[in-house]
PDB file of C-alpha atoms in Angstrom:
ATOM      1  CA  ILE A 172     103.326  97.819  92.973  1.00 93.00           C
ATOM      2  CA  ILE A 173     105.236  94.677  93.917  1.00 93.00           C
ATOM      3  CA  CYS A 174     108.335  93.865  91.834  1.00 92.00           C
ATOM      4  CA  ASP A 175     110.222  90.580  91.849  1.00 91.00           C
ATOM      5  CA  VAL A 176     113.624  90.494  90.125  1.00 89.00           C
ATOM      6  CA  ASP A 177     113.695  87.789  87.449  1.00 84.00           C
ATOM      7  CA  GLY A 178     116.639  85.394  87.438  1.00 82.00           C
ATOM      8  CA  LEU A 179     118.463  86.583  90.561  1.00 85.00           C
ATOM      9  CA  LYS A 180     119.301  82.989  91.482  1.00 85.00           C
ATOM     10  CA  VAL A 181     120.928  82.473  88.078  1.00 84.00           C
ATOM     11  CA  VAL A 182     123.042  85.609  88.568  1.00 84.00           C
ATOM     12  CA  ASN A 183     124.048  84.454  92.073  1.00 85.00           C
ATOM     13  CA  ASP A 184     124.896  80.950  90.809  1.00 87.00           C
ATOM     14  CA  THR A 185     126.813  82.010  87.692  1.00 85.00           C
ATOM     15  CA  ALA A 186     128.414  85.341  88.608  1.00 84.00           C
ATOM     16  CA  GLY A 187     128.473  85.108  92.413  1.00 85.00           C
ATOM     17  CA  HIS A 188     126.555  86.702  95.240  1.00 87.00           C
ATOM     18  CA  ALA A 189     128.445  89.982  94.903  1.00 87.00           C
ATOM     19  CA  ALA A 190     126.990  90.308  91.395  1.00 86.00           C
ATOM     20  CA  GLY A 191     123.536  89.477  92.775  1.00 87.00           C
ATOM     21  CA  ASP A 192     123.985  92.125  95.456  1.00 89.00           C
ATOM     22  CA  GLU A 193     124.983  94.643  92.782  1.00 87.00           C
ATOM     23  CA  LEU A 194     121.859  93.749  90.812  1.00 86.00           C
ATOM     24  CA  LEU A 195     119.680  94.352  93.887  1.00 88.00           C
ATOM     25  CA  ALA A 196     121.450  97.656  94.565  1.00 88.00           C
ATOM     26  CA  GLU A 197     120.853  98.686  90.957  1.00 86.00           C
ATOM     27  CA  MET A 198     117.173  97.834  91.337  1.00 87.00           C
ATOM     28  CA  GLY A 199     117.047 100.120  94.380  1.00 87.00           C
ATOM     29  CA  ARG A 200     118.797 102.937  92.512  1.00 87.00           C
ATOM     30  CA  LEU A 201     116.484 102.475  89.549  1.00 87.00           C
ATOM     31  CA  ALA A 202     113.377 102.616  91.737  1.00 87.00           C
ATOM     32  CA  ALA A 203     114.623 105.716  93.554  1.00 87.00           C
ATOM     33  CA  ALA A 204     115.382 107.478  90.261  1.00 88.00           C
ATOM     34  CA  THR A 205     112.110 106.515  88.553  1.00 86.00           C
ATOM     35  CA  VAL A 206     109.358 107.003  91.120  1.00 86.00           C
ATOM     36  CA  ARG A 207     107.821 110.378  91.906  1.00 85.00           C
ATOM     37  CA  THR A 208     108.720 112.390  95.007  1.00 87.00           C
ATOM     38  CA  ALA A 209     105.489 111.379  96.786  1.00 90.00           C
ATOM     39  CA  ASP A 210     106.055 107.659  96.071  1.00 91.00           C
ATOM     40  CA  ARG A 211     107.998 105.344  98.377  1.00 90.00           C
ATOM     41  CA  ALA A 212     110.036 102.348  97.234  1.00 91.00           C
ATOM     42  CA  PHE A 213     111.040  99.574  99.652  1.00 90.00           C
ATOM     43  CA  ARG A 214     112.882  96.283  99.499  1.00 90.00           C
ATOM     44  CA  ILE A 215     110.457  93.845 101.128  1.00 89.00           C
ATOM     45  CA  GLY A 216     112.207  90.507 100.607  1.00 85.00           C
ATOM     46  CA  GLY A 217     115.206  88.805  99.083  1.00 86.00           C
ATOM     47  CA  ASP A 218     114.492  89.948  95.536  1.00 89.00           C
ATOM     48  CA  GLU A 219     111.167  91.722  96.039  1.00 91.00           C
ATOM     49  CA  PHE A 220     110.496  95.443  96.090  1.00 92.00           C
ATOM     50  CA  ALA A 221     107.310  97.410  96.697  1.00 92.00           C
ATOM     51  CA  VAL A 222     106.344 100.895  95.597  1.00 93.00           C
ATOM     52  CA  LEU A 223     103.580 102.756  97.418  1.00 93.00           C
ATOM     53  CA  MET A 224     102.027 105.398  95.213  1.00 92.00           C
ATOM     54  CA  PRO A 225      99.556 107.671  96.999  1.00 91.00           C
ATOM     55  CA  HIS A 226      96.925 109.378  94.860  1.00 87.00           C
ATOM     56  CA  THR A 227      97.573 107.003  91.951  1.00 90.00           C
ATOM     57  CA  ASP A 228      95.146 104.569  90.371  1.00 92.00           C
ATOM     58  CA  ALA A 229      95.979 101.203  88.807  1.00 92.00           C
ATOM     59  CA  ASP A 230      96.507 102.741  85.363  1.00 93.00           C
ATOM     60  CA  GLY A 231      98.974 105.274  86.771  1.00 92.00           C
ATOM     61  CA  ALA A 232     100.813 102.497  88.605  1.00 92.00           C
ATOM     62  CA  ARG A 233     100.956 100.501  85.364  1.00 93.00           C
ATOM     63  CA  VAL A 234     102.624 103.470  83.624  1.00 93.00           C
ATOM     64  CA  VAL A 235     105.250 103.739  86.380  1.00 91.00           C
ATOM     65  CA  GLY A 236     105.751  99.962  86.361  1.00 91.00           C
ATOM     66  CA  ARG A 237     106.350  99.949  82.623  1.00 91.00           C
ATOM     67  CA  ARG A 238     108.757 102.873  82.977  1.00 90.00           C
ATOM     68  CA  LEU A 239     110.688 100.939  85.660  1.00 89.00           C
ATOM     69  CA  LEU A 240     110.789  97.818  83.518  1.00 87.00           C
ATOM     70  CA  ALA A 241     111.934  99.715  80.416  1.00 87.00           C
ATOM     71  CA  ALA A 242     114.735 101.358  82.420  1.00 85.00           C
ATOM     72  CA  ALA A 243     115.850  97.974  83.789  1.00 82.00           C
ATOM     73  CA  LEU A 244     115.962  96.461  80.319  1.00 81.00           C
ATOM     74  CA  GLU A 245     118.286  99.297  79.209  1.00 80.00           C
ATOM     75  CA  THR A 246     120.559  99.143  82.278  1.00 67.00           C
ATOM     76  CA  ARG A 247     123.926  97.447  82.604  1.00 61.00           C
ATOM     77  CA  PRO A 248     124.539  97.252  86.372  1.00 55.00           C
ATOM     78  CA  SER A 249     128.141  95.979  86.204  1.00 57.00           C
ATOM     79  CA  SER A 250     130.446  93.857  84.117  1.00 57.00           C
ATOM     80  CA  SER A 251     129.647  90.746  86.190  1.00 56.00           C
ATOM     81  CA  VAL A 252     125.882  91.081  85.701  1.00 58.00           C
ATOM     82  CA  PRO A 253     124.046  90.408  82.426  1.00 57.00           C
ATOM     83  CA  GLU A 254     123.673  93.353  80.043  1.00 59.00           C
ATOM     84  CA  SER A 255     120.191  94.110  81.323  1.00 64.00           C
ATOM     85  CA  PHE A 256     117.905  92.748  83.952  1.00 76.00           C
ATOM     86  CA  SER A 257     114.191  92.403  84.270  1.00 82.00           C
ATOM     87  CA  PHE A 258     111.528  91.882  86.846  1.00 87.00           C
ATOM     88  CA  SER A 259     107.877  91.011  87.053  1.00 92.00           C
ATOM     89  CA  ILE A 260     105.318  93.388  88.530  1.00 93.00           C
ATOM     90  CA  GLY A 261     101.958  92.919  90.232  1.00 93.00           C
ATOM     91  CA  ILE A 262      99.671  95.871  90.929  1.00 93.00           C
ATOM     92  CA  SER A 263      96.604  96.489  93.050  1.00 92.00           C
ATOM     93  CA  ALA A 264      94.870  99.789  93.806  1.00 92.00           C
ATOM     94  CA  PHE A 265      93.082 101.428  96.709  1.00 90.00           C
ATOM     95  CA  PRO A 266      90.106 101.986  96.773  1.00 88.00           C
ATOM     96  CA  SER A 267      89.121 100.787  93.276  1.00 85.00           C
ATOM     97  CA  LEU A 268      90.180  97.149  93.783  1.00 86.00           C
ATOM     98  CA  THR A 269      90.033  96.885  97.577  1.00 83.00           C
ATOM     99  CA  THR A 270      89.920  98.969 100.749  1.00 85.00           C
ATOM    100  CA  ASP A 271      91.697  96.388 102.934  1.00 85.00           C
ATOM    101  CA  ARG A 272      95.480  96.745 103.215  1.00 83.00           C
ATOM    102  CA  ARG A 273      96.084  92.984 103.515  1.00 83.00           C
ATOM    103  CA  GLU A 274      93.937  92.321 100.489  1.00 87.00           C
ATOM    104  CA  LEU A 275      95.750  95.106  98.616  1.00 88.00           C
ATOM    105  CA  TYR A 276      99.038  93.259  99.136  1.00 89.00           C
ATOM    106  CA  SER A 277      97.454  89.870  98.366  1.00 87.00           C
ATOM    107  CA  GLN A 278      95.991  91.154  95.118  1.00 90.00           C
ATOM    108  CA  ALA A 279      99.290  92.647  93.974  1.00 91.00           C
ATOM    109  CA  ASP A 280     101.013  89.400  94.983  1.00 90.00           C
ATOM    110  CA  SER A 281      98.500  87.333  92.977  1.00 90.00           C
ATOM    111  CA  ALA A 282      99.072  89.522  89.911  1.00 91.00           C
ATOM    112  CA  LEU A 283     102.841  89.166  90.429  1.00 91.00           C
ATOM    113  CA  TYR A 284     102.502  85.380  90.744  1.00 90.00           C
ATOM    114  CA  TRP A 285     100.589  85.351  87.452  1.00 89.00           C
ATOM    115  CA  SER A 286     103.359  87.389  85.822  1.00 88.00           C
ATOM    116  CA  LYS A 287     106.042  85.000  87.082  1.00 87.00           C
ATOM    117  CA  THR A 288     104.186  81.906  85.864  1.00 87.00           C
ATOM    118  CA  HIS A 289     103.245  83.336  82.457  1.00 86.00           C
ATOM    119  CA  GLY A 290     106.563  84.434  81.037  1.00 84.00           C
ATOM    120  CA  ARG A 291     107.979  87.047  83.421  1.00 85.00           C
ATOM    121  CA  THR A 292     109.161  90.531  82.431  1.00 86.00           C
ATOM    122  CA  MET A 293     105.654  91.938  82.517  1.00 89.00           C
ATOM    123  CA  VAL A 294     103.385  94.304  84.414  1.00 91.00           C
ATOM    124  CA  GLN A 295     100.026  92.924  85.590  1.00 91.00           C
ATOM    125  CA  VAL A 296      97.189  94.787  87.297  1.00 92.00           C
ATOM    126  CA  PHE A 297      95.119  92.523  89.535  1.00 92.00           C
ATOM    127  CA  ASP A 298      92.108  91.091  87.722  1.00 89.00           C
ATOM    128  CA  PRO A 299      89.764  89.057  89.971  1.00 84.00           C
ATOM    129  CA  ALA A 300      88.679  86.827  87.096  1.00 80.00           C
ATOM    130  CA  ARG A 301      92.240  85.951  86.108  1.00 78.00           C
ATOM    131  CA  HIS A 302      94.358  86.056  89.232  1.00 71.00           C
ATOM    132  CA  THR A 303      92.373  84.536  92.095  1.00 65.00           C
ATOM    133  CA  ALA A 304      91.887  81.110  90.498  1.00 43.00           C
ATOM    134  CA  LEU A 305      95.597  80.423  90.105  1.00 47.00           C
ATOM    135  CA  GLY A 306      96.213  78.801  93.437  1.00 46.00           C
ATOM    136  CA  ALA A 307      98.670  81.541  94.341  1.00 47.00           C
ATOM    137  CA  PRO A 308     100.702  81.159  97.521  1.00 51.00           C
ATOM    138  CA  LYS A 309      98.905  81.688 100.834  1.00 53.00           C
ATOM    139  CA  HIS A 310      98.126  85.270 101.730  1.00 57.00           C
ATOM    140  CA  SER A 311     100.001  86.887 104.597  1.00 62.00           C
ATOM    141  CA  ALA A 312      97.022  86.652 106.986  1.00 64.00           C
ATOM    142  CA  GLU A 313      96.783  82.907 106.356  1.00 69.00           C
ATOM    143  CA  LEU A 314     100.534  82.536 106.826  1.00 73.00           C
ATOM    144  CA  SER A 315     100.413  84.472 110.096  1.00 74.00           C
ATOM    145  CA  THR A 316      97.671  82.198 111.400  1.00 77.00           C
ATOM    146  CA  SER A 317      99.622  79.101 110.348  1.00 78.00           C
ATOM    147  CA  ILE A 318     102.782  80.357 112.031  1.00 78.00           C
ATOM    148  CA  MET A 319     100.887  81.166 115.228  1.00 80.00           C
ATOM    149  CA  GLU A 320      99.423  77.631 115.263  1.00 81.00           C
ATOM    150  CA  LEU A 321     102.875  76.117 114.784  1.00 79.00           C
ATOM    151  CA  THR A 322     104.409  78.118 117.610  1.00 78.00           C
ATOM    152  CA  THR A 323     101.562  77.616 120.108  1.00 82.00           C
ATOM    153  CA  THR A 324     101.488  73.857 119.519  1.00 86.00           C
ATOM    154  CA  ARG A 325     105.300  73.758 119.569  1.00 82.00           C
ATOM    155  CA  ALA A 326     105.313  71.899 116.276  1.00 82.00           C
ATOM    156  CA  LEU A 327     108.625  73.511 115.402  1.00 75.00           C
ATOM    157  CA  LYS A 328     111.776  73.430 117.460  1.00 77.00           C
ATOM    158  CA  PRO A 329     114.201  76.236 116.602  1.00 76.00           C
ATOM    159  CA  VAL A 330     117.834  75.253 116.349  1.00 81.00           C
ATOM    160  CA  TYR A 331     120.352  78.065 116.278  1.00 84.00           C
ATOM    161  CA  GLN A 332     123.599  78.055 114.394  1.00 84.00           C
ATOM    162  CA  PRO A 333     126.262  80.241 115.952  1.00 84.00           C
ATOM    163  CA  ILE A 334     127.933  82.845 113.793  1.00 85.00           C
ATOM    164  CA  VAL A 335     131.644  82.972 114.488  1.00 87.00           C
ATOM    165  CA  GLU A 336     134.244  85.326 113.043  1.00 87.00           C
ATOM    166  CA  LEU A 337     136.929  82.837 111.979  1.00 86.00           C
ATOM    167  CA  ARG A 338     140.012  85.046 112.447  1.00 88.00           C
ATOM    168  CA  HIS A 339     139.312  85.879 116.072  1.00 87.00           C
ATOM    169  CA  GLY A 340     137.006  83.058 117.178  1.00 81.00           C
TER     170      GLY A 340
END
């Protein structure tokens, strides 16, 4: 399962980044309280979470995803965050949909992308007929290759910004 919190930017822009941080923390608490003991939930990006569910098929993951979403829609994280929050979910399954770990992630990401572009607040299991023709973002293997090409050809020049504690320099 890959989850992407819907509307985090709006929360950050309207209620402040502390409210956005509280929303992300609530998502973590919700995932920890909802998944089974054998499952593992991780934050994998700014507003993205993943849940690995061993010995579970796509239908079982869909049930857990819907349970997570229902709990989020009933939650009030704090007074500075909207009454409830939602997220979109993409699911893939091993070995029924793929046996390659990169493709597993790419499939779940494609299903998530479909969810985000078709209304959000939904759970989608990867469907090859529906999700591969969307022109979803590049898969991680393609991105890795592109990054390697950029660094070996020195097409990018990193520029570092120092981080300074203002009170003490």
